[in-house]
Amino acid sequence: MMEGDGHIQESREENVESTTSSQPPQNPRKKKNKIEKKRRFSDEQIRSLECIFESESKLEPRKKLQLARDLGLQPRQVAIWFQNKRARWKSKRTEQEYRKLKDEYDNLASRFENLKKEKESLQIELQKLSDRMKKSVDGRRESTTWVAKDNNKEDGGSGSGHSNWRGDEAKPSYSNEGLEDREAMHSHDENEKSYEDREHQIQKMEKHGNEHVEVPLASVEKWYSVDPSSLLDQSCSSSQWLDFWT
DNA sequence: CTGCTCGGTATAATTACGTCA
DNA sequence: CGTGACGTAATTATACCGAGC
């Protein structure tokens, strides 16, 4: 808040002569002699010190003596000024680095949130497809039972509408709805390509019989080989979710 | 407007401790 | 190994400013 460089100009001007206050501390710790009151350096002194600090943050002893002579300061004062300047410069740099890192972190966090949302919607989609597949498999199992029963009958089984379609060729009526769903999804899904791949898998799975279901499903689940619970867990280690990005 | 106090900030200086020739 | 010079980090003491009354 208070830089105050401009405001203290006058009081500094008169300090140029009186800056030789820094005798070795006779009374270390507290209770300074009133005579050796702290004086701020003049603007001119500060300018010179800053100028030299820019080119070299540490002073050679000879340069220190020379500078002290030039500015009318004690060499000790020059050394202390450089020490304090280095400390201020370091904390300033630390603050800048902190801000930079924080920005990077915020960016990553927001990307992470977006991906998390996307992952959740994909999980929902996967669940839907799994349910649909399960229905399909169950439907086929039922139909084959019906067919078997019909074959055992002498009459040829005209009483049941279920015998109109067989597991190999007939599709359950919800497949059309599914198509509509899929089209709707296509319209706003950014990962259309991978979605199509998955659809292809599902269709393949639907075509095959009961015994083939397990294997493709397992491969589908490989898409989610990263443990979702660990990803969603806020307390997970950074390396864990950094691995996820790569 | 002037003067005073108060709280916050900047900075000169001190202290403690580590490193190295 | 002891020593002195010099470094950093933490802290203290003082100067200075703006706000509020």
mmCIF file of C-alpha atoms (C1' of nucleotides) in Angstrom, chain B:
data_model
loop_
_atom_site.group_PDB
_atom_site.id
_atom_site.type_symbol
_atom_site.label_atom_id
_atom_site.label_comp_id
_atom_site.label_asym_id
_atom_site.label_seq_id
_atom_site.Cartn_x
_atom_site.Cartn_y
_atom_site.Cartn_z
ATOM 1 C "C1'" DC B 1 -8.587 23.634 7.391
ATOM 2 C "C1'" DT B 2 -5.389 22.075 11.028
ATOM 3 C "C1'" DG B 3 -3.542 18.986 14.166
ATOM 4 C "C1'" DC B 4 -3.441 14.723 16.416
ATOM 5 C "C1'" DT B 5 -3.634 9.638 16.900
ATOM 6 C "C1'" DC B 6 -3.565 5.144 15.061
ATOM 7 C "C1'" DG B 7 -2.697 1.308 12.058
ATOM 8 C "C1'" DG B 8 -0.147 -0.349 8.246
ATOM 9 C "C1'" DT B 9 3.936 -0.537 5.351
ATOM 10 C "C1'" DA B 10 8.800 0.107 3.966
ATOM 11 C "C1'" DT B 11 13.238 -0.309 5.235
ATOM 12 C "C1'" DA B 12 17.676 0.182 7.957
ATOM 13 C "C1'" DA B 13 19.737 -2.428 11.278
ATOM 14 C "C1'" DT B 14 20.441 -6.392 14.481
ATOM 15 C "C1'" DT B 15 20.789 -11.142 15.704
ATOM 16 C "C1'" DA B 16 21.548 -15.966 15.104
ATOM 17 C "C1'" DC B 17 23.391 -19.265 12.583
ATOM 18 C "C1'" DG B 18 25.749 -21.597 8.458
ATOM 19 C "C1'" DT B 19 29.600 -21.913 5.152
ATOM 20 C "C1'" DC B 20 34.079 -21.576 3.523
ATOM 21 C "C1'" DA B 21 38.879 -20.307 2.808
#
